[in-house]
Amino acid sequence: MKKGIFLISFILCIFFLNTKGQNDIDAFRFSQTDWSGTARFIGAGGAFGAVGAEFSALATNPASIGVFKKSEVTFTPLVVTIMNSSSSYNKNLSKYLSNNYHLSNAGVVLAFSTKETSNWKGVQFGFGYNRIADFNNELRIEGTSANSSIMDEFVNAANQSSRDLSESGPFDTYLAWNTWLLDYDSTQGTYYSPLEKQSLKQSKYIHTSGSIDEMNFSLGGNYGDKLYLGGTIGVPFINYIEKSTYEEVDETDSIGGFENFEMEDYLYTRGTGINFKIGLLYQPVDFMRFGFAFHTPTFFNSLKDTYRRDLIANYSDRTYSDESPEQYYRYKLTTPLRIMGNLAFFIKKRAFISAEYEFANYGMSSLFANDYSFSDENQDIRNKYGAQHSVRVGGEVALNENFLIRLGYNYKSSPYKENINDGSSHTASGGIGFRSKSFFLDLAYALKLSKEKYWLYNPIYVNAAETEYAYHKIALTAGFKF
């Protein structure tokens, strides 16, 4: 059983480029959401589904649009994120600090009143966008290997392949062959590498950027100030870039003539999808409102990957280098459906306390292509990923007619099966706001903590690096009511 779990973790936290480079990691990465948007939404932990009258909540429970009494324009022009990452690999600790600036929200809600004699108290239409996933991050891993090299894996791949290396490994074994990191023993009839099972200084730097930004088109209504209904068409846009540099160095001069090699990987993914969301809210008494929302899977009908790899090997007498051909590949992705429940309590129209529960099973994600079945990759998805439970709680208190304070908390459970990794997260947030009859300004701060294991290559040959992340986010939102 332990061996099985160990093997399952192989591809969990490492991306190897190949002719069909899309795998379960891509499906999982683009299926996740980290709901963001306005500073008010962030400050109260994103728990606005039952509170309503908040643009960013249209992405979670569309029925929240029915609570709007006035039309509104909202804009979040400044979100500052400071990322602290640390890794512990073979007792060596590495830390990295980076930052990012972006816009996370822009939207408008138009509220239309109905006839006084009608039980329908209003109809609302909203459109705009929210950021639902942020990929900006940097990580560095360093340490001395325990008699291991990534070439151990390349040698195994070369010896198991019955095809020419130029056909079977244009992104790994063939590059190693052309840079003399991989050689052939004609006597034994096998491939080998001078780096096999050597003690080497290893390091990897990973820089990811991009996001999933979702356009929302919402329609809702208010029936008798008791029942609120809404629907949203979501159009998410994926823009993801990953650049990494992996290096091995012979610090002890134990490998004759070899000094070091560097392997640089580049991946760029872009694409557009569509999903549908429906929700309802019911307010049986003035001080309480509860709701439910259902999100269909997101259908990414055309994702395009661009990827390549460069390899440079330095020896005492010369340098060898080679690069893979730049590859392009189009494929499709279906993400899991989502179910949400919402509850809010109101205190004399001056405060609220709210909570939300969200369920998603990442084992339901699937990859497709016209020229490839992805049967193995989809089986990996079902084997590795399972249900994730998310809980969001938040509150807001009006200190006086114009000033408010907010607090929130968000917990996500691990989405992995068999405890093969962690991936859970905790987010604490707070904020302040100014509100008048026609203008509002909000400021929020959120701290997100998470951790997971990362393998530099196949865990059969290498120990895991224990990584931890701390994300500090500051958001500023301005808006108008009319």
Tab-separated table of C-alpha atoms in Angstrom:
chain	number	residue	atom	x	y	z
A	1	MET	CA	0.000	0.000	0.000
A	2	LYS	CA	2.799	2.401	0.910
A	3	LYS	CA	4.536	1.676	-2.357
A	4	GLY	CA	1.324	2.354	-4.249
A	5	ILE	CA	0.816	5.707	-2.533
A	6	PHE	CA	4.451	6.560	-3.179
A	7	LEU	CA	4.088	5.893	-6.888
A	8	ILE	CA	0.797	7.773	-7.091
A	9	SER	CA	2.536	10.902	-5.811
A	10	PHE	CA	4.940	10.817	-8.752
A	11	ILE	CA	3.355	13.541	-10.862
A	12	LEU	CA	1.591	15.436	-8.106
A	13	CYS	CA	4.001	18.309	-7.829
A	14	ILE	CA	6.294	18.132	-10.847
A	15	PHE	CA	5.690	18.938	-14.475
A	16	PHE	CA	7.713	17.068	-17.088
A	17	LEU	CA	7.364	18.202	-20.681
A	18	ASN	CA	6.635	15.587	-23.290
A	19	THR	CA	4.795	15.254	-26.551
A	20	LYS	CA	1.524	14.856	-24.641
A	21	GLY	CA	2.491	17.084	-21.712
A	22	GLN	CA	-1.040	17.676	-20.432
A	23	ASN	CA	-1.750	15.630	-17.310
A	24	ASP	CA	-3.699	15.477	-14.072
A	25	ILE	CA	-1.791	18.461	-12.671
A	26	ASP	CA	-3.070	20.708	-15.463
A	27	ALA	CA	-6.636	19.522	-14.888
A	28	PHE	CA	-6.376	20.131	-11.148
A	29	ARG	CA	-4.668	23.511	-11.509
A	30	PHE	CA	-7.347	24.933	-13.811
A	31	SER	CA	-10.234	23.385	-11.857
A	32	GLN	CA	-9.431	25.179	-8.603
A	33	THR	CA	-11.012	28.454	-7.548
A	34	ASP	CA	-9.921	31.049	-5.039
A	35	TRP	CA	-12.858	33.453	-5.082
A	36	SER	CA	-11.716	37.061	-5.061
A	37	GLY	CA	-13.053	40.399	-6.262
A	38	THR	CA	-13.950	43.512	-4.294
A	39	ALA	CA	-12.263	44.558	-1.070
A	40	ARG	CA	-15.553	44.190	0.811
A	41	PHE	CA	-15.883	40.597	-0.424
A	42	ILE	CA	-12.259	39.811	0.519
A	43	GLY	CA	-12.454	41.492	3.935
A	44	ALA	CA	-15.490	39.469	5.044
A	45	GLY	CA	-14.001	36.163	3.917
A	46	GLY	CA	-16.025	35.909	0.709
A	47	ALA	CA	-19.082	34.816	2.720
A	48	PHE	CA	-21.583	36.981	0.855
A	49	GLY	CA	-23.835	34.434	-0.810
A	50	ALA	CA	-26.741	34.961	1.610
A	51	VAL	CA	-25.921	38.592	2.409
A	52	GLY	CA	-26.306	39.728	-1.185
A	53	ALA	CA	-26.038	43.162	-2.772
A	54	GLU	CA	-22.341	42.522	-3.451
A	55	PHE	CA	-21.056	42.202	-7.017
A	56	SER	CA	-18.414	39.540	-6.351
A	57	ALA	CA	-21.072	37.255	-4.837
A	58	LEU	CA	-22.657	36.895	-8.275
A	59	ALA	CA	-19.881	34.382	-8.977
A	60	THR	CA	-20.797	32.253	-5.935
A	61	ASN	CA	-24.565	32.578	-5.443
A	62	PRO	CA	-26.230	34.460	-8.342
A	63	ALA	CA	-29.404	34.992	-6.275
A	64	SER	CA	-27.484	37.606	-4.288
A	65	ILE	CA	-28.128	40.015	-7.165
A	66	GLY	CA	-31.804	40.042	-6.207
A	67	VAL	CA	-30.985	41.913	-2.986
A	68	PHE	CA	-29.787	45.019	-4.849
A	69	LYS	CA	-32.180	47.942	-4.432
A	70	LYS	CA	-30.020	50.461	-6.324
A	71	SER	CA	-27.836	50.268	-9.377
A	72	GLU	CA	-24.115	50.084	-8.648
A	73	VAL	CA	-20.716	50.377	-10.334
A	74	THR	CA	-17.712	48.810	-8.631
A	75	PHE	CA	-14.021	48.794	-9.508
A	76	THR	CA	-11.009	47.241	-7.762
A	77	PRO	CA	-8.005	48.871	-9.459
A	78	LEU	CA	-5.376	47.862	-6.932
A	79	VAL	CA	-4.599	44.483	-5.420
A	80	VAL	CA	-1.119	44.036	-3.968
A	81	THR	CA	-0.011	40.497	-3.182
A	82	ILE	CA	3.209	39.673	-1.326
A	83	MET	CA	4.205	36.011	-1.539
A	84	ASN	CA	6.501	34.328	1.000
A	85	SER	CA	7.546	30.804	0.047
A	86	SER	CA	9.896	28.433	1.851
A	87	SER	CA	11.110	24.930	1.132
A	88	SER	CA	12.990	22.348	3.161
A	89	TYR	CA	14.857	19.820	1.022
A	90	ASN	CA	17.243	17.302	2.607
A	91	LYS	CA	17.571	19.567	5.672
A	92	ASN	CA	18.351	22.663	3.604
A	93	LEU	CA	15.955	25.604	4.029
A	94	SER	CA	15.333	28.058	1.175
A	95	LYS	CA	13.106	31.133	1.268
A	96	TYR	CA	11.814	33.440	-1.444
A	97	LEU	CA	9.936	36.745	-1.351
A	98	SER	CA	8.060	38.180	-4.324
A	99	ASN	CA	5.172	40.517	-5.079
A	100	ASN	CA	2.516	41.208	-7.673
A	101	TYR	CA	0.061	43.974	-8.581
A	102	HIS	CA	-3.170	43.460	-10.476
A	103	LEU	CA	-6.794	44.463	-10.964
A	104	SER	CA	-9.265	41.934	-9.577
A	105	ASN	CA	-12.763	43.284	-10.226
A	106	ALA	CA	-14.879	45.584	-12.351
A	107	GLY	CA	-18.621	45.391	-12.671
A	108	VAL	CA	-21.993	47.034	-12.837
A	109	VAL	CA	-25.410	46.026	-11.521
A	110	LEU	CA	-28.548	47.646	-12.910
A	111	ALA	CA	-31.574	47.453	-10.605
A	112	PHE	CA	-35.044	48.057	-12.072
A	113	SER	CA	-38.129	48.560	-9.957
A	114	THR	CA	-41.469	47.030	-10.867
A	115	LYS	CA	-45.071	48.139	-10.432
A	116	GLU	CA	-46.086	48.705	-6.829
A	117	THR	CA	-48.949	46.241	-7.253
A	118	SER	CA	-46.624	43.448	-8.369
A	119	ASN	CA	-45.277	40.852	-5.966
A	120	TRP	CA	-41.985	41.101	-7.841
A	121	LYS	CA	-40.220	43.951	-6.068
A	122	GLY	CA	-37.380	44.300	-8.557
A	123	VAL	CA	-35.401	42.853	-11.432
A	124	GLN	CA	-31.622	43.154	-11.660
A	125	PHE	CA	-29.005	42.652	-14.358
A	126	GLY	CA	-25.278	42.533	-13.706
A	127	PHE	CA	-22.136	42.128	-15.789
A	128	GLY	CA	-18.414	42.458	-15.197
A	129	TYR	CA	-15.547	40.283	-14.072
A	130	ASN	CA	-13.901	38.849	-10.967
A	131	ARG	CA	-10.567	37.123	-10.516
A	132	ILE	CA	-11.290	33.549	-9.396
A	133	ALA	CA	-7.726	32.122	-9.394
A	134	ASP	CA	-4.306	33.758	-9.097
A	135	PHE	CA	-1.229	31.844	-10.274
A	136	ASN	CA	1.442	34.405	-9.362
A	137	ASN	CA	4.077	32.740	-7.213
A	138	GLU	CA	7.814	32.044	-6.934
A	139	LEU	CA	9.590	29.164	-5.205
A	140	ARG	CA	13.206	28.072	-4.809
A	141	ILE	CA	14.351	24.621	-3.689
A	142	GLU	CA	18.000	23.846	-2.854
A	143	GLY	CA	19.855	20.991	-1.257
A	144	THR	CA	22.339	18.173	-1.696
A	145	SER	CA	20.914	14.996	-3.133
A	146	ALA	CA	21.082	11.663	-1.347
A	147	ASN	CA	23.074	9.896	-4.101
A	148	SER	CA	20.498	10.833	-6.694
A	149	SER	CA	20.256	12.691	-9.998
A	150	ILE	CA	17.417	13.448	-12.367
A	151	MET	CA	19.526	11.508	-14.865
A	152	ASP	CA	18.583	8.350	-12.938
A	153	GLU	CA	15.099	8.808	-14.308
A	154	PHE	CA	16.319	9.705	-17.791
A	155	VAL	CA	18.431	6.517	-17.892
A	156	ASN	CA	15.463	4.414	-16.844
A	157	ALA	CA	13.280	6.062	-19.507
A	158	ALA	CA	15.908	5.506	-22.207
A	159	ASN	CA	16.383	1.843	-21.327
A	160	GLN	CA	12.641	1.194	-21.276
A	161	SER	CA	12.055	2.825	-24.654
A	162	SER	CA	12.158	0.654	-27.761
A	163	ARG	CA	12.094	3.700	-30.038
A	164	ASP	CA	14.803	6.099	-31.145
A	165	LEU	CA	15.601	8.681	-28.470
A	166	SER	CA	14.843	11.518	-30.874
A	167	GLU	CA	11.278	10.196	-31.148
A	168	SER	CA	10.669	8.949	-27.599
A	169	GLY	CA	12.272	11.716	-25.575
A	170	PRO	CA	12.634	15.022	-27.441
A	171	PHE	CA	12.134	16.842	-24.119
A	172	ASP	CA	14.342	14.712	-21.876
A	173	THR	CA	16.448	11.719	-22.992
A	174	TYR	CA	17.310	13.102	-26.428
A	175	LEU	CA	18.459	16.419	-24.949
A	176	ALA	CA	20.569	14.546	-22.385
A	177	TRP	CA	22.058	12.428	-25.183
A	178	ASN	CA	23.051	15.478	-27.210
A	179	THR	CA	24.733	17.117	-24.204
A	180	TRP	CA	26.694	13.985	-23.128
A	181	LEU	CA	24.677	13.555	-19.940
A	182	LEU	CA	23.435	10.269	-21.346
A	183	ASP	CA	25.652	7.665	-23.022
A	184	TYR	CA	25.376	4.134	-24.400
A	185	ASP	CA	27.241	1.018	-23.313
A	186	SER	CA	27.432	-1.140	-26.443
A	187	THR	CA	28.781	-4.082	-24.439
A	188	GLN	CA	25.825	-4.170	-22.071
A	189	GLY	CA	23.390	-2.798	-24.593
A	190	THR	CA	22.092	-0.219	-22.132
A	191	TYR	CA	22.110	3.535	-21.597
A	192	TYR	CA	23.878	5.079	-18.613
A	193	SER	CA	24.874	8.469	-17.212
A	194	PRO	CA	27.990	9.552	-15.296
A	195	LEU	CA	25.618	11.394	-12.927
A	196	GLU	CA	23.709	8.280	-11.860
A	197	LYS	CA	23.447	7.843	-8.086
A	198	GLN	CA	25.861	10.717	-7.436
A	199	SER	CA	25.755	13.183	-4.563
A	200	LEU	CA	25.055	16.541	-6.234
A	201	LYS	CA	23.935	20.027	-5.292
A	202	GLN	CA	20.452	20.376	-6.724
A	203	SER	CA	18.294	23.466	-7.084
A	204	LYS	CA	15.112	24.499	-8.818
A	205	TYR	CA	13.561	27.910	-9.274
A	206	ILE	CA	9.890	28.040	-10.306
A	207	HIS	CA	8.107	31.208	-11.373
A	208	THR	CA	4.395	31.044	-12.199
A	209	SER	CA	2.189	33.918	-13.294
A	210	GLY	CA	-1.250	34.548	-14.700
A	211	SER	CA	-4.800	34.006	-13.510
A	212	ILE	CA	-8.299	32.830	-14.256
A	213	ASP	CA	-10.514	35.880	-14.719
A	214	GLU	CA	-14.222	35.250	-15.141
A	215	MET	CA	-16.724	37.434	-16.945
A	216	ASN	CA	-20.152	37.211	-15.307
A	217	PHE	CA	-23.522	37.961	-16.877
A	218	SER	CA	-26.229	37.748	-14.221
A	219	LEU	CA	-29.981	38.145	-14.041
A	220	GLY	CA	-32.050	38.070	-10.869
A	221	GLY	CA	-35.280	39.020	-9.215
A	222	ASN	CA	-36.826	39.763	-5.830
A	223	TYR	CA	-40.215	38.239	-5.026
A	224	GLY	CA	-41.949	39.820	-2.059
A	225	ASP	CA	-38.668	40.604	-0.265
A	226	LYS	CA	-38.741	36.932	0.743
A	227	LEU	CA	-37.525	34.926	-2.234
A	228	TYR	CA	-34.551	35.929	-4.365
A	229	LEU	CA	-33.628	34.105	-7.562
A	230	GLY	CA	-30.666	34.498	-9.876
A	231	GLY	CA	-28.640	32.964	-12.658
A	232	THR	CA	-25.141	33.678	-13.972
A	233	ILE	CA	-23.364	32.772	-17.181
A	234	GLY	CA	-19.655	32.602	-16.375
A	235	VAL	CA	-16.975	32.925	-19.049
A	236	PRO	CA	-13.552	32.216	-17.488
A	237	PHE	CA	-10.308	33.114	-19.265
A	238	ILE	CA	-7.155	31.130	-18.451
A	239	ASN	CA	-3.777	32.792	-18.801
A	240	TYR	CA	-0.977	30.738	-17.224
A	241	ILE	CA	2.813	30.939	-17.585
A	242	GLU	CA	5.319	28.691	-15.845
A	243	LYS	CA	9.084	29.141	-16.121
A	244	SER	CA	11.496	26.963	-14.191
A	245	THR	CA	15.236	26.384	-14.019
A	246	TYR	CA	16.620	23.116	-12.659
A	247	GLU	CA	20.351	22.713	-11.938
A	248	GLU	CA	22.727	20.012	-10.722
A	249	VAL	CA	26.291	20.867	-9.672
A	250	ASP	CA	29.246	18.593	-8.884
A	251	GLU	CA	30.658	20.526	-5.927
A	252	THR	CA	33.074	17.767	-4.893
A	253	ASP	CA	34.636	17.248	-8.355
A	254	SER	CA	33.848	13.557	-8.091
A	255	ILE	CA	32.667	13.219	-11.712
A	256	GLY	CA	35.582	13.562	-14.078
A	257	GLY	CA	35.263	16.624	-16.315
A	258	PHE	CA	31.643	17.416	-15.374
A	259	GLU	CA	30.845	20.738	-13.663
A	260	ASN	CA	27.093	21.392	-13.861
A	261	PHE	CA	24.009	21.417	-16.069
A	262	GLU	CA	20.922	23.634	-16.282
A	263	MET	CA	17.531	22.671	-17.654
A	264	GLU	CA	15.024	25.423	-18.400
A	265	ASP	CA	11.323	24.717	-18.975
A	266	TYR	CA	8.675	27.043	-20.337
A	267	LEU	CA	4.897	26.501	-20.452
A	268	TYR	CA	2.198	28.899	-21.577
A	269	THR	CA	-1.490	27.942	-21.415
A	270	ARG	CA	-4.421	30.029	-22.536
A	271	GLY	CA	-8.065	29.313	-23.226
A	272	THR	CA	-11.684	30.221	-22.591
A	273	GLY	CA	-14.546	28.291	-21.031
A	274	ILE	CA	-18.180	28.623	-20.046
A	275	ASN	CA	-20.315	27.621	-17.062
A	276	PHE	CA	-23.790	28.233	-15.681
A	277	LYS	CA	-24.758	29.046	-12.100
A	278	ILE	CA	-28.161	29.209	-10.496
A	279	GLY	CA	-29.095	30.173	-6.970
A	280	LEU	CA	-31.896	31.061	-4.626
A	281	LEU	CA	-32.202	32.858	-1.319
A	282	TYR	CA	-35.102	32.748	1.104
A	283	GLN	CA	-35.723	35.118	4.012
A	284	PRO	CA	-38.348	33.666	6.371
A	285	VAL	CA	-37.786	36.375	8.997
A	286	ASP	CA	-36.146	39.785	8.950
A	287	PHE	CA	-33.021	38.675	10.776
A	288	MET	CA	-32.177	35.541	8.778
A	289	ARG	CA	-31.632	34.544	5.161
A	290	PHE	CA	-30.441	31.231	3.755
A	291	GLY	CA	-29.661	30.037	0.272
A	292	PHE	CA	-28.386	27.443	-2.144
A	293	ALA	CA	-26.320	27.602	-5.354
A	294	PHE	CA	-25.398	25.102	-8.029
A	295	HIS	CA	-22.530	25.553	-10.500
A	296	THR	CA	-22.316	23.375	-13.583
A	297	PRO	CA	-18.883	22.100	-14.617
A	298	THR	CA	-16.842	24.611	-16.560
A	299	PHE	CA	-16.319	23.509	-20.146
A	300	PHE	CA	-12.994	24.677	-21.570
A	301	ASN	CA	-13.505	23.774	-25.206
A	302	SER	CA	-10.109	24.881	-26.473
A	303	LEU	CA	-7.038	25.163	-24.256
A	304	LYS	CA	-3.734	25.707	-26.021
A	305	ASP	CA	-0.346	24.803	-24.533
A	306	THR	CA	2.956	26.154	-25.809
A	307	TYR	CA	5.996	24.486	-24.290
A	308	ARG	CA	9.709	23.929	-24.750
A	309	ARG	CA	12.864	22.871	-22.870
A	310	ASP	CA	16.524	23.959	-23.077
A	311	LEU	CA	19.482	22.015	-21.655
A	312	ILE	CA	23.033	23.290	-21.125
A	313	ALA	CA	25.814	21.075	-19.736
A	314	ASN	CA	29.177	22.526	-18.693
A	315	TYR	CA	32.341	20.438	-18.656
A	316	SER	CA	35.900	21.430	-17.826
A	317	ASP	CA	36.885	21.579	-21.489
A	318	ARG	CA	33.698	22.672	-23.249
A	319	THR	CA	29.947	23.363	-23.083
A	320	TYR	CA	27.163	21.435	-24.837
A	321	SER	CA	23.645	22.737	-25.323
A	322	ASP	CA	20.459	21.634	-27.027
A	323	GLU	CA	16.848	22.706	-27.112
A	324	SER	CA	13.593	20.948	-27.810
A	325	PRO	CA	11.309	21.988	-30.622
A	326	GLU	CA	8.601	24.385	-29.481
A	327	GLN	CA	5.407	22.383	-29.262
A	328	TYR	CA	1.762	23.456	-29.462
A	329	TYR	CA	-1.157	21.351	-28.403
A	330	ARG	CA	-4.896	21.950	-28.142
A	331	TYR	CA	-7.119	20.039	-25.762
A	332	LYS	CA	-10.334	20.311	-23.739
A	333	LEU	CA	-11.016	20.299	-20.017
A	334	THR	CA	-14.161	19.787	-17.968
A	335	THR	CA	-13.922	20.878	-14.340
A	336	PRO	CA	-16.091	19.533	-11.465
A	337	LEU	CA	-19.518	20.900	-10.564
A	338	ARG	CA	-19.911	22.878	-7.333
A	339	ILE	CA	-22.632	22.975	-4.696
A	340	MET	CA	-22.918	25.776	-2.123
A	341	GLY	CA	-25.054	26.488	0.915
A	342	ASN	CA	-25.385	29.961	2.482
A	343	LEU	CA	-26.682	31.367	5.765
A	344	ALA	CA	-26.715	34.915	7.140
A	345	PHE	CA	-28.009	36.613	10.280
A	346	PHE	CA	-28.723	40.355	10.393
A	347	ILE	CA	-28.624	42.576	13.456
A	348	LYS	CA	-30.819	45.684	13.198
A	349	LYS	CA	-29.521	46.469	9.695
A	350	ARG	CA	-26.213	47.477	11.248
A	351	ALA	CA	-24.355	44.172	11.181
A	352	PHE	CA	-24.370	40.694	9.757
A	353	ILE	CA	-22.756	37.333	10.425
A	354	SER	CA	-22.646	34.891	7.521
A	355	ALA	CA	-21.371	31.428	6.671
A	356	GLU	CA	-21.008	29.341	3.515
A	357	TYR	CA	-20.178	25.757	2.658
A	358	GLU	CA	-18.843	24.679	-0.736
A	359	PHE	CA	-18.351	21.176	-2.118
A	360	ALA	CA	-16.289	20.180	-5.167
A	361	ASN	CA	-14.907	16.776	-6.163
A	362	TYR	CA	-11.756	17.267	-8.243
A	363	GLY	CA	-11.782	13.615	-9.211
A	364	MET	CA	-14.591	14.582	-11.619
A	365	SER	CA	-12.294	16.676	-13.824
A	366	SER	CA	-11.585	15.261	-17.286
A	367	LEU	CA	-9.227	15.974	-20.190
A	368	PHE	CA	-10.186	15.449	-23.836
A	369	ALA	CA	-8.665	15.873	-27.289
A	370	ASN	CA	-9.587	14.949	-30.830
A	371	ASP	CA	-6.375	12.973	-31.419
A	372	TYR	CA	-5.697	11.543	-27.943
A	373	SER	CA	-7.884	9.714	-25.432
A	374	PHE	CA	-6.262	10.909	-22.147
A	375	SER	CA	-7.494	7.645	-20.605
A	376	ASP	CA	-4.396	7.229	-18.408
A	377	GLU	CA	-4.395	10.870	-17.347
A	378	ASN	CA	-8.098	10.802	-16.476
A	379	GLN	CA	-7.551	7.646	-14.448
A	380	ASP	CA	-4.758	9.470	-12.585
A	381	ILE	CA	-7.235	12.264	-11.810
A	382	ARG	CA	-9.719	9.789	-10.341
A	383	ASN	CA	-6.980	8.019	-8.356
A	384	LYS	CA	-5.329	11.104	-6.887
A	385	TYR	CA	-8.027	13.710	-6.280
A	386	GLY	CA	-11.222	13.654	-4.281
A	387	ALA	CA	-13.704	15.900	-2.524
A	388	GLN	CA	-12.690	19.263	-1.142
A	389	HIS	CA	-14.805	20.967	1.522
A	390	SER	CA	-14.624	24.733	1.895
A	391	VAL	CA	-16.059	26.819	4.733
A	392	ARG	CA	-16.252	30.608	4.659
A	393	VAL	CA	-17.414	32.779	7.559
A	394	GLY	CA	-17.549	36.542	7.775
A	395	GLY	CA	-19.082	39.522	9.446
A	396	GLU	CA	-19.547	43.250	9.097
A	397	VAL	CA	-20.440	45.926	11.663
A	398	ALA	CA	-21.397	49.539	10.979
A	399	LEU	CA	-19.622	51.740	13.530
A	400	ASN	CA	-21.808	54.670	12.509
A	401	GLU	CA	-23.725	55.830	9.462
A	402	ASN	CA	-20.644	55.824	7.213
A	403	PHE	CA	-17.862	53.592	8.579
A	404	LEU	CA	-17.766	49.791	8.761
A	405	ILE	CA	-15.355	47.073	9.832
A	406	ARG	CA	-15.193	43.464	8.580
A	407	LEU	CA	-13.620	40.150	9.534
A	408	GLY	CA	-13.546	36.811	7.736
A	409	TYR	CA	-12.080	33.314	7.686
A	410	ASN	CA	-11.840	30.703	4.933
A	411	TYR	CA	-10.810	27.054	5.255
A	412	LYS	CA	-10.253	24.551	2.438
A	413	SER	CA	-9.645	20.885	3.150
A	414	SER	CA	-7.089	18.805	1.259
A	415	PRO	CA	-8.287	17.731	-2.209
A	416	TYR	CA	-5.944	14.714	-2.317
A	417	LYS	CA	-6.813	11.098	-1.678
A	418	GLU	CA	-4.863	8.726	0.572
A	419	ASN	CA	-3.035	11.648	2.256
A	420	ILE	CA	-0.521	11.663	-0.601
A	421	ASN	CA	-0.210	15.430	-0.191
A	422	ASP	CA	-1.693	18.293	1.791
A	423	GLY	CA	-2.997	21.233	-0.224
A	424	SER	CA	-5.312	22.530	2.513
A	425	SER	CA	-5.353	26.266	3.239
A	426	HIS	CA	-6.398	28.772	5.890
A	427	THR	CA	-7.217	32.411	5.106
A	428	ALA	CA	-7.902	35.142	7.662
A	429	SER	CA	-9.068	38.568	6.515
A	430	GLY	CA	-10.257	41.945	7.692
A	431	GLY	CA	-11.220	45.297	6.265
A	432	ILE	CA	-12.727	48.716	6.678
A	433	GLY	CA	-15.165	50.650	4.546
A	434	PHE	CA	-16.681	54.048	4.003
A	435	ARG	CA	-20.238	54.258	2.629
A	436	SER	CA	-22.450	57.211	1.722
A	437	LYS	CA	-25.691	57.239	-0.219
A	438	SER	CA	-23.891	57.435	-3.568
A	439	PHE	CA	-20.217	56.502	-3.014
A	440	PHE	CA	-18.243	53.804	-1.220
A	441	LEU	CA	-14.574	53.009	-0.646
A	442	ASP	CA	-13.322	49.734	0.843
A	443	LEU	CA	-9.923	48.428	1.951
A	444	ALA	CA	-9.129	44.811	2.845
A	445	TYR	CA	-6.239	42.631	3.983
A	446	ALA	CA	-6.070	38.829	3.774
A	447	LEU	CA	-3.436	36.303	4.858
A	448	LYS	CA	-3.507	32.848	3.261
A	449	LEU	CA	-1.379	29.957	4.559
A	450	SER	CA	-0.886	26.638	2.779
A	451	LYS	CA	1.657	23.831	2.463
A	452	GLU	CA	2.365	20.840	0.259
A	453	LYS	CA	5.100	18.467	-0.847
A	454	TYR	CA	7.080	19.002	-4.036
A	455	TRP	CA	9.195	16.391	-5.788
A	456	LEU	CA	11.977	17.612	-8.081
A	457	TYR	CA	11.473	14.459	-10.139
A	458	ASN	CA	10.223	10.885	-9.728
A	459	PRO	CA	9.982	10.176	-5.950
A	460	ILE	CA	11.377	6.701	-6.550
A	461	TYR	CA	14.740	8.490	-6.820
A	462	VAL	CA	14.372	11.684	-4.768
A	463	ASN	CA	13.051	12.902	-1.405
A	464	ALA	CA	10.199	15.399	-1.230
A	465	ALA	CA	10.737	19.069	-0.487
A	466	GLU	CA	8.374	20.366	2.194
A	467	THR	CA	7.033	23.697	0.941
A	468	GLU	CA	5.035	26.361	2.760
A	469	TYR	CA	3.369	29.496	1.399
A	470	ALA	CA	2.131	32.717	2.971
A	471	TYR	CA	0.209	35.133	0.755
A	472	HIS	CA	-0.448	38.680	1.977
A	473	LYS	CA	-3.120	40.474	-0.055
A	474	ILE	CA	-4.220	44.112	0.142
A	475	ALA	CA	-7.163	45.267	-1.977
A	476	LEU	CA	-8.778	48.664	-2.590
A	477	THR	CA	-12.242	49.081	-4.140
A	478	ALA	CA	-14.226	52.162	-5.131
A	479	GLY	CA	-17.809	52.329	-6.324
A	480	PHE	CA	-20.914	54.381	-6.952
A	481	LYS	CA	-24.617	53.826	-6.366
A	482	PHE	CA	-27.312	55.475	-8.438
